[in-house]
């Protein structure tokens, strides 16, 4: 134990030394000047790190066990409690770790671990207090340790394990009854411990429940929405095959659409940062579509808000010949078969995400020559019904946009008008 505590003190001393040589970010610039680093550290965490790094074990070893100053030196151990305040920097440490390793750490999971550590620490404090009550035994009944076992000269780790065991059974309201209070001091302590345990246990259960429920907000959001869809299907008594398609559609839709408002998040950024973020975010989505390639980032964001994700299973008909043309679809993944007009059992053509089209579009107010890659249902732009049936050959993912939204986008982008 002495070696472990000494090693801990040495690690804290090394950390204290490194803190004077660790650069930090000031605005958007790294501050590497030693004088400024030291000034910043001395005005902040040094007054906690310094006293908590005092090597008490080495000082005791140097003075010796017979020294009259040994008791005063042991008082320095109280400074080690300041090490607990370093836990306040855990969020800063996690932020730095995410930046350096380019990873995403779920803070809800970290909070869950933090609650577990708080529970263990509370049990440790209660256990230590429970052991100290043995110093004040009754003359007749003794103390709880003597009643439990006449072998009161147990090893320290055995006594600690008994105290921790009692603390956890008290906090969790189990109370097996094998370790009980016998002296007046112990009864008073147990009464206070029960009050603290009731508050701590209730708080822990509530916080752990909230943390577990919010570990994956996206999954919780999708589950909540899908429960509503299932209730709607049952309420309307929608046939099984149609209900299956409905559920499949919304599962993909909610999986592609996050639970947060992306438009609101991006609208708060300054123009330059907004343009960079939008360009990156949409590069793998509508940025691949030739029809949007010359639009500005602002219009990319506007178009992205109007596009609706969808999916089709192999063999599923996307639309049939003669259906009303309400939307235009962009194939992002998979292959689609264009069926022969005379015999829909025969595949006339095959559409892939990379296939290129050009179409002149005019609705009376806006005219444009539009390049398409992997476009489905371009009849919509000409106001005609579907001229051919389309069927998914493989699992397909698409984005769709209705004609009104397409017209609105073109009206606000003069570079796309008049070809």
Short mmCIF file of C-alpha atoms in Angstrom, two decimals:
data_model
loop_
_atom_site.label_atom_id
_atom_site.label_comp_id
_atom_site.label_asym_id
_atom_site.label_seq_id
_atom_site.Cartn_x
_atom_site.Cartn_y
_atom_site.Cartn_z
CA UNK A 1 0.00 0.00 0.00
CA UNK A 2 2.88 2.35 0.86
CA UNK A 3 4.48 1.72 -2.53
CA UNK A 4 1.17 2.36 -4.31
CA UNK A 5 0.63 5.67 -2.47
CA UNK A 6 4.22 6.72 -3.14
CA UNK A 7 3.84 5.94 -6.84
CA UNK A 8 0.66 8.03 -6.92
CA UNK A 9 2.45 11.00 -5.36
CA UNK A 10 5.30 10.71 -7.87
CA UNK A 11 2.84 10.66 -10.77
CA UNK A 12 1.15 13.81 -9.44
CA UNK A 13 4.54 15.54 -9.10
CA UNK A 14 5.41 14.66 -12.71
CA UNK A 15 2.02 15.94 -13.85
CA UNK A 16 2.66 19.18 -11.93
CA UNK A 17 5.97 19.62 -13.76
CA UNK A 18 4.46 18.94 -17.18
CA UNK A 19 1.69 21.46 -16.52
CA UNK A 20 4.29 24.25 -16.67
CA UNK A 21 5.33 23.09 -20.15
CA UNK A 22 1.94 22.30 -21.71
CA UNK A 23 0.82 24.69 -24.44
CA UNK A 24 -2.78 25.85 -24.60
CA UNK A 25 -5.05 27.47 -27.19
CA UNK A 26 -5.71 31.19 -26.86
CA UNK A 27 -8.44 32.05 -29.34
CA UNK A 28 -7.32 30.20 -32.47
CA UNK A 29 -3.56 30.30 -31.70
CA UNK A 30 -1.44 27.91 -29.65
CA UNK A 31 0.33 29.67 -26.78
CA UNK A 32 3.81 28.12 -26.44
CA UNK A 33 5.67 30.79 -24.45
CA UNK A 34 6.79 29.32 -21.15
CA UNK A 35 6.21 32.56 -19.26
CA UNK A 36 2.58 32.82 -20.36
CA UNK A 37 1.95 29.12 -19.69
CA UNK A 38 3.34 29.43 -16.16
CA UNK A 39 1.38 32.62 -15.49
CA UNK A 40 -1.86 30.97 -16.58
CA UNK A 41 -1.22 27.83 -14.52
CA UNK A 42 -0.21 29.79 -11.40
CA UNK A 43 -3.44 31.77 -11.62
CA UNK A 44 -5.55 28.62 -11.73
CA UNK A 45 -5.12 24.94 -10.98
CA UNK A 46 -1.64 25.18 -9.47
CA UNK A 47 -3.05 25.96 -6.02
CA UNK A 48 -4.92 22.67 -6.10
CA UNK A 49 -2.31 20.56 -7.90
CA UNK A 50 0.59 21.83 -5.78
CA UNK A 51 -0.59 20.92 -2.25
CA UNK A 52 -2.16 17.66 -3.46
CA UNK A 53 1.18 16.60 -4.98
CA UNK A 54 3.16 16.83 -1.72
CA UNK A 55 4.97 13.45 -1.30
CA UNK A 56 3.81 12.80 2.26
CA UNK A 57 5.07 9.20 2.22
CA UNK A 58 8.62 10.25 1.34
CA UNK A 59 8.58 12.98 4.00
CA UNK A 60 7.48 10.44 6.63
CA UNK A 61 10.24 8.09 5.53
CA UNK A 62 12.86 10.85 5.79
CA UNK A 63 11.73 12.00 9.27
CA UNK A 64 11.38 8.52 10.75
CA UNK A 65 8.71 6.94 12.93
CA UNK A 66 10.08 8.26 16.23
CA UNK A 67 10.05 11.90 15.26
CA UNK A 68 7.97 14.25 17.39
CA UNK A 69 6.88 15.98 14.21
CA UNK A 70 5.42 12.80 12.72
CA UNK A 71 1.87 13.71 13.75
CA UNK A 72 2.16 17.12 12.09
CA UNK A 73 3.53 15.52 8.93
CA UNK A 74 0.59 13.14 8.82
CA UNK A 75 -1.71 16.14 8.80
CA UNK A 76 -0.33 16.82 5.35
CA UNK A 77 -2.28 13.78 4.19
CA UNK A 78 -5.37 15.98 4.30
CA UNK A 79 -4.01 17.84 1.28
CA UNK A 80 -4.43 14.66 -0.74
CA UNK A 81 -8.17 15.20 -0.56
CA UNK A 82 -7.60 18.04 -3.03
CA UNK A 83 -6.86 15.37 -5.64
CA UNK A 84 -10.57 14.70 -5.77
CA UNK A 85 -11.07 18.18 -7.22
CA UNK A 86 -9.21 17.02 -10.31
CA UNK A 87 -12.39 15.16 -11.21
CA UNK A 88 -13.83 18.57 -12.08
CA UNK A 89 -11.47 18.61 -15.06
CA UNK A 90 -12.75 15.33 -16.50
CA UNK A 91 -14.89 17.11 -19.11
CA UNK A 92 -11.88 19.21 -20.20
CA UNK A 93 -9.78 16.06 -20.44
CA UNK A 94 -12.43 14.32 -22.56
CA UNK A 95 -12.68 17.34 -24.88
CA UNK A 96 -8.90 17.29 -25.41
CA UNK A 97 -8.96 13.54 -25.98
CA UNK A 98 -11.67 13.89 -28.62
CA UNK A 99 -9.71 16.64 -30.38
CA UNK A 100 -6.38 14.79 -30.36
CA UNK A 101 -7.66 11.33 -31.33
CA UNK A 102 -10.53 12.55 -33.54
CA UNK A 103 -13.04 10.34 -31.76
CA UNK A 104 -16.49 10.89 -30.32
CA UNK A 105 -17.00 10.04 -26.66
CA UNK A 106 -20.59 9.69 -25.53
CA UNK A 107 -20.86 12.05 -22.56
CA UNK A 108 -23.95 10.23 -21.33
CA UNK A 109 -21.87 7.09 -20.95
CA UNK A 110 -19.22 9.12 -19.13
CA UNK A 111 -21.91 10.50 -16.82
CA UNK A 112 -23.05 6.95 -16.13
CA UNK A 113 -19.52 5.97 -15.13
CA UNK A 114 -19.30 9.12 -13.03
CA UNK A 115 -22.43 8.11 -11.12
CA UNK A 116 -20.93 4.69 -10.49
CA UNK A 117 -17.76 6.30 -9.13
CA UNK A 118 -19.84 8.58 -6.91
CA UNK A 119 -21.68 5.56 -5.53
CA UNK A 120 -18.41 3.76 -4.78
CA UNK A 121 -16.93 6.87 -3.18
CA UNK A 122 -20.01 7.38 -0.99
CA UNK A 123 -19.79 3.75 0.12
CA UNK A 124 -16.11 4.27 0.90
CA UNK A 125 -16.85 7.28 3.13
CA UNK A 126 -19.68 5.51 4.94
CA UNK A 127 -17.50 2.43 5.38
CA UNK A 128 -14.63 4.44 6.86
CA UNK A 129 -17.02 6.16 9.27
CA UNK A 130 -18.49 2.79 10.23
CA UNK A 131 -15.03 1.49 11.12
CA UNK A 132 -14.23 4.57 13.22
CA UNK A 133 -17.27 3.84 15.40
CA UNK A 134 -15.37 0.84 16.80
CA UNK A 135 -13.17 3.33 18.63
CA UNK A 136 -16.09 4.20 20.92
CA UNK A 137 -17.42 0.87 22.23
CA UNK A 138 -19.91 0.44 25.07
CA UNK A 139 -18.52 -1.08 28.25
CA UNK A 140 -21.10 -3.87 28.23
CA UNK A 141 -21.95 -4.54 24.58
CA UNK A 142 -18.61 -3.62 23.00
CA UNK A 143 -18.76 -2.78 19.29
CA UNK A 144 -20.10 -4.33 16.10
CA UNK A 145 -16.76 -5.87 15.14
CA UNK A 146 -16.47 -7.76 18.44
CA UNK A 147 -20.04 -9.01 18.14
CA UNK A 148 -19.47 -10.17 14.58
CA UNK A 149 -16.22 -11.95 15.30
CA UNK A 150 -14.06 -12.24 18.39
CA UNK A 151 -11.06 -12.08 16.09
CA UNK A 152 -10.82 -8.31 16.16
CA UNK A 153 -7.20 -8.47 15.05
CA UNK A 154 -8.09 -9.02 11.41
CA UNK A 155 -5.94 -7.68 8.64
CA UNK A 156 -6.69 -4.12 7.53
CA UNK A 157 -7.99 -5.20 4.13
CA UNK A 158 -10.40 -7.66 5.79
CA UNK A 159 -11.82 -4.95 8.04
CA UNK A 160 -12.13 -2.59 5.07
CA UNK A 161 -13.99 -5.24 3.07
CA UNK A 162 -16.45 -5.75 5.95
CA UNK A 163 -17.06 -2.00 6.19
CA UNK A 164 -17.58 -1.60 2.44
CA UNK A 165 -19.92 -4.59 2.46
CA UNK A 166 -21.98 -2.97 5.24
CA UNK A 167 -21.99 0.38 3.40
CA UNK A 168 -23.31 -1.07 0.14
CA UNK A 169 -26.01 -3.11 1.88
CA UNK A 170 -27.07 0.05 3.73
CA UNK A 171 -27.09 2.29 0.64
CA UNK A 172 -29.07 -0.22 -1.40
CA UNK A 173 -31.51 -0.81 1.49
CA UNK A 174 -30.73 -4.55 1.51
CA UNK A 175 -29.52 -4.77 5.09
CA UNK A 176 -28.84 -8.49 5.58
CA UNK A 177 -28.58 -8.03 9.35
CA UNK A 178 -25.29 -9.87 9.81
CA UNK A 179 -23.51 -6.63 10.74
CA UNK A 180 -25.54 -4.56 13.22
CA UNK A 181 -25.00 -1.61 15.53
CA UNK A 182 -24.57 -2.47 19.22
CA UNK A 183 -23.27 0.70 20.88
CA UNK A 184 -25.02 4.05 21.24
CA UNK A 185 -22.44 5.69 18.98
CA UNK A 186 -23.00 3.06 16.30
CA UNK A 187 -26.78 3.41 16.48
CA UNK A 188 -26.51 7.18 16.05
CA UNK A 189 -24.13 6.74 13.13
CA UNK A 190 -26.35 4.15 11.44
CA UNK A 191 -29.35 6.49 11.76
CA UNK A 192 -27.47 9.26 9.97
CA UNK A 193 -26.12 6.78 7.41
CA UNK A 194 -29.65 5.56 6.61
CA UNK A 195 -30.82 9.11 5.96
CA UNK A 196 -27.85 9.78 3.69
CA UNK A 197 -28.28 6.41 1.97
CA UNK A 198 -31.95 7.04 1.24
CA UNK A 199 -31.13 10.34 -0.44
CA UNK A 200 -28.11 9.01 -2.32
CA UNK A 201 -29.83 5.84 -3.51
CA UNK A 202 -32.89 7.72 -4.77
CA UNK A 203 -30.70 10.22 -6.58
CA UNK A 204 -28.54 7.50 -8.11
CA UNK A 205 -31.48 5.45 -9.37
CA UNK A 206 -33.07 8.50 -10.98
CA UNK A 207 -29.84 9.66 -12.62
CA UNK A 208 -28.86 6.20 -13.82
CA UNK A 209 -32.31 5.71 -15.33
CA UNK A 210 -32.08 9.02 -17.18
CA UNK A 211 -28.53 8.28 -18.33
CA UNK A 212 -29.43 4.84 -19.69
CA UNK A 213 -32.54 6.16 -21.41
CA UNK A 214 -30.54 8.88 -23.17
CA UNK A 215 -27.43 6.87 -24.10
CA UNK A 216 -28.61 6.91 -27.71
CA UNK A 217 -31.03 9.77 -28.33
CA UNK A 218 -31.33 8.94 -32.01
CA UNK A 219 -32.45 5.37 -31.27
CA UNK A 220 -34.90 6.60 -28.64
CA UNK A 221 -36.28 9.13 -31.12
CA UNK A 222 -36.73 6.49 -33.84
CA UNK A 223 -38.34 4.02 -31.42
CA UNK A 224 -40.82 6.65 -30.25
CA UNK A 225 -41.76 7.61 -33.81
CA UNK A 226 -42.06 3.99 -34.93
CA UNK A 227 -44.36 3.18 -32.01
CA UNK A 228 -46.67 5.93 -33.26
CA UNK A 229 -46.55 4.48 -36.80
CA UNK A 230 -47.42 1.00 -35.51
CA UNK A 231 -50.35 2.40 -33.53
CA UNK A 232 -51.58 4.21 -36.65
CA UNK A 233 -51.37 1.01 -38.73
CA UNK A 234 -53.34 -0.91 -36.11
CA UNK A 235 -55.90 1.90 -35.72
CA UNK A 236 -56.53 2.14 -39.47
CA UNK A 237 -56.40 -1.65 -39.86
CA UNK A 238 -53.97 -1.33 -42.75
CA UNK A 239 -53.28 -4.67 -44.48
CA UNK A 240 -50.16 -6.52 -43.40
CA UNK A 241 -48.23 -6.14 -46.67
CA UNK A 242 -49.03 -2.42 -46.90
CA UNK A 243 -48.24 -1.85 -43.23
CA UNK A 244 -44.88 -3.56 -43.73
CA UNK A 245 -44.01 -1.16 -46.54
CA UNK A 246 -45.14 1.78 -44.42
CA UNK A 247 -42.96 0.74 -41.48
CA UNK A 248 -40.00 0.08 -43.75
CA UNK A 249 -40.32 3.53 -45.30
CA UNK A 250 -40.44 5.37 -41.97
CA UNK A 251 -37.62 3.29 -40.48
CA UNK A 252 -35.36 4.50 -43.27
CA UNK A 253 -36.77 8.03 -43.15
CA UNK A 254 -36.17 8.52 -39.42
CA UNK A 255 -32.79 6.82 -39.64
CA UNK A 256 -31.67 9.34 -42.27
CA UNK A 257 -33.29 12.34 -40.56
CA UNK A 258 -31.67 13.17 -37.20
CA UNK A 259 -33.75 13.99 -34.14
CA UNK A 260 -32.18 17.46 -33.89
CA UNK A 261 -32.94 20.49 -36.07
CA UNK A 262 -29.94 20.65 -38.41
CA UNK A 263 -31.14 23.88 -40.01
CA UNK A 264 -31.28 25.64 -36.64
CA UNK A 265 -27.80 24.45 -35.70
CA UNK A 266 -26.23 25.62 -38.96
CA UNK A 267 -28.11 28.93 -39.05
CA UNK A 268 -26.29 30.14 -35.92
CA UNK A 269 -22.85 29.87 -37.56
CA UNK A 270 -21.02 32.76 -39.18
CA UNK A 271 -21.22 32.73 -43.02
CA UNK A 272 -17.72 31.36 -43.62
CA UNK A 273 -18.00 28.53 -41.08
CA UNK A 274 -21.54 27.78 -42.25
CA UNK A 275 -20.34 27.39 -45.84
CA UNK A 276 -17.53 25.03 -44.84
CA UNK A 277 -19.75 22.86 -42.63
CA UNK A 278 -22.57 22.68 -45.17
CA UNK A 279 -20.14 21.79 -47.94
CA UNK A 280 -18.72 18.94 -45.89
CA UNK A 281 -22.03 17.63 -44.52
CA UNK A 282 -23.80 17.59 -47.86
CA UNK A 283 -20.87 16.36 -49.92
CA UNK A 284 -21.88 12.74 -49.44
CA UNK A 285 -25.57 13.49 -49.92
CA UNK A 286 -26.94 15.95 -52.45
CA UNK A 287 -23.42 17.11 -53.24
CA UNK A 288 -23.18 14.04 -55.46
CA UNK A 289 -26.17 15.13 -57.52
CA UNK A 290 -25.23 17.01 -60.68
CA UNK A 291 -28.44 19.03 -60.54
CA UNK A 292 -27.22 20.73 -57.36
CA UNK A 293 -23.49 20.90 -58.09
CA UNK A 294 -23.50 24.62 -59.03
CA UNK A 295 -25.79 25.71 -56.26
CA UNK A 296 -24.30 27.74 -53.42
CA UNK A 297 -23.97 26.18 -49.95
CA UNK A 298 -27.02 28.17 -48.86
CA UNK A 299 -29.10 26.53 -51.58
CA UNK A 300 -27.58 23.15 -50.79
CA UNK A 301 -28.94 23.57 -47.29
CA UNK A 302 -32.33 24.72 -48.61
CA UNK A 303 -32.50 21.76 -50.99
CA UNK A 304 -31.44 19.30 -48.31
CA UNK A 305 -34.33 20.45 -46.14
CA UNK A 306 -36.78 19.66 -48.96
CA UNK A 307 -35.38 16.25 -49.94
CA UNK A 308 -37.04 13.25 -48.33
CA UNK A 309 -35.13 9.97 -47.95
CA UNK A 310 -36.68 6.69 -49.00
CA UNK A 311 -35.75 3.06 -49.62
CA UNK A 312 -36.96 0.15 -51.72
CA UNK A 313 -36.35 -3.57 -51.39
CA UNK A 314 -35.35 -5.78 -54.36
CA UNK A 315 -38.39 -6.48 -56.53
CA UNK A 316 -40.43 -3.61 -55.10
CA UNK A 317 -42.16 -1.39 -57.65
CA UNK A 318 -41.11 2.24 -57.26
CA UNK A 319 -43.92 3.58 -59.47
CA UNK A 320 -46.06 2.20 -62.29
CA UNK A 321 -46.82 3.46 -65.78
CA UNK A 322 -49.80 5.81 -65.70
CA UNK A 323 -49.34 6.90 -62.08
CA UNK A 324 -49.53 10.62 -61.33
CA UNK A 325 -46.10 12.27 -61.35
CA UNK A 326 -45.81 13.97 -57.98
CA UNK A 327 -42.10 13.83 -57.27
CA UNK A 328 -38.65 13.39 -58.73
CA UNK A 329 -36.36 10.74 -57.25
CA UNK A 330 -32.57 10.69 -57.12
CA UNK A 331 -30.98 7.27 -56.85
CA UNK A 332 -28.21 7.34 -54.24
CA UNK A 333 -27.59 3.61 -53.96
CA UNK A 334 -28.65 0.47 -55.85
CA UNK A 335 -29.89 -0.38 -59.34
CA UNK A 336 -33.35 0.25 -60.82
CA UNK A 337 -34.95 -1.50 -63.78
CA UNK A 338 -37.04 0.40 -66.36
CA UNK A 339 -39.71 -2.05 -67.50
CA UNK A 340 -40.83 -2.39 -71.12
CA UNK A 341 -44.10 -0.62 -71.83
CA UNK A 342 -45.61 -3.50 -73.76
CA UNK A 343 -44.46 -6.24 -71.38
CA UNK A 344 -43.45 -5.23 -67.87
CA UNK A 345 -41.83 -8.62 -67.34
CA UNK A 346 -39.00 -7.47 -69.60
CA UNK A 347 -36.33 -5.00 -68.47
CA UNK A 348 -35.83 -2.27 -71.06
CA UNK A 349 -33.05 -0.34 -69.31
CA UNK A 350 -31.09 -0.23 -66.09
CA UNK A 351 -30.54 2.95 -64.06
CA UNK A 352 -27.56 3.34 -61.73
CA UNK A 353 -26.54 6.29 -59.53
CA UNK A 354 -23.87 7.28 -62.09
CA UNK A 355 -26.12 7.24 -65.17
CA UNK A 356 -26.34 10.68 -66.80
CA UNK A 357 -29.39 12.45 -68.27
CA UNK A 358 -30.22 15.93 -69.55
CA UNK A 359 -33.72 17.36 -69.67
CA UNK A 360 -35.20 20.73 -70.63
CA UNK A 361 -37.63 21.86 -67.95
CA UNK A 362 -40.27 24.58 -68.34
CA UNK A 363 -43.32 25.10 -66.14
CA UNK A 364 -44.44 28.52 -67.42
CA UNK A 365 -42.35 30.55 -65.02
CA UNK A 366 -38.97 28.82 -64.84
CA UNK A 367 -36.95 27.22 -67.63
CA UNK A 368 -33.71 25.33 -67.17
CA UNK A 369 -31.58 22.63 -68.72
CA UNK A 370 -31.02 20.16 -65.90
CA UNK A 371 -28.36 17.44 -65.76
CA UNK A 372 -29.40 14.35 -63.81
CA UNK A 373 -27.46 11.42 -62.47
CA UNK A 374 -29.55 8.46 -61.40
CA UNK A 375 -32.82 10.36 -61.83
CA UNK A 376 -36.18 8.59 -61.64
CA UNK A 377 -39.50 10.05 -62.73
CA UNK A 378 -38.36 13.05 -64.76
CA UNK A 379 -41.89 13.09 -66.25
CA UNK A 380 -42.83 15.15 -63.21
CA UNK A 381 -40.91 18.12 -64.58
CA UNK A 382 -42.98 18.06 -67.78
CA UNK A 383 -46.30 17.62 -66.00
CA UNK A 384 -46.90 14.17 -67.51
CA UNK A 385 -47.95 10.92 -65.91
CA UNK A 386 -45.40 8.18 -65.46
CA UNK A 387 -44.57 6.83 -68.91
CA UNK A 388 -42.77 3.68 -67.72
CA UNK A 389 -42.77 1.45 -64.68
CA UNK A 390 -39.66 1.32 -62.49
CA UNK A 391 -38.69 -1.52 -60.16
CA UNK A 392 -35.81 -1.90 -57.69
CA UNK A 393 -33.35 -4.62 -58.72
CA UNK A 394 -31.20 -4.33 -55.61
CA UNK A 395 -31.81 -2.57 -52.31
CA UNK A 396 -32.12 1.09 -53.23
CA UNK A 397 -31.84 4.34 -51.33
CA UNK A 398 -33.29 7.50 -52.86
CA UNK A 399 -34.01 11.14 -52.18
CA UNK A 400 -37.26 12.59 -53.50
CA UNK A 401 -38.44 16.15 -54.06
CA UNK A 402 -41.89 17.32 -55.11
CA UNK A 403 -42.38 19.58 -58.13
CA UNK A 404 -43.41 22.65 -56.10
CA UNK A 405 -40.19 22.52 -54.09
CA UNK A 406 -38.12 22.03 -57.24
CA UNK A 407 -39.70 25.10 -58.83
CA UNK A 408 -39.11 27.12 -55.69
CA UNK A 409 -35.43 26.18 -55.63
CA UNK A 410 -34.96 27.11 -59.29
CA UNK A 411 -36.76 30.43 -58.83
CA UNK A 412 -34.28 31.40 -56.13
CA UNK A 413 -31.22 30.42 -58.15
CA UNK A 414 -30.79 32.60 -61.26
CA UNK A 415 -27.74 30.59 -62.36
CA UNK A 416 -29.99 27.63 -63.10
CA UNK A 417 -32.65 29.51 -65.00
CA UNK A 418 -32.71 29.85 -68.76
CA UNK A 419 -30.16 27.03 -69.20
#
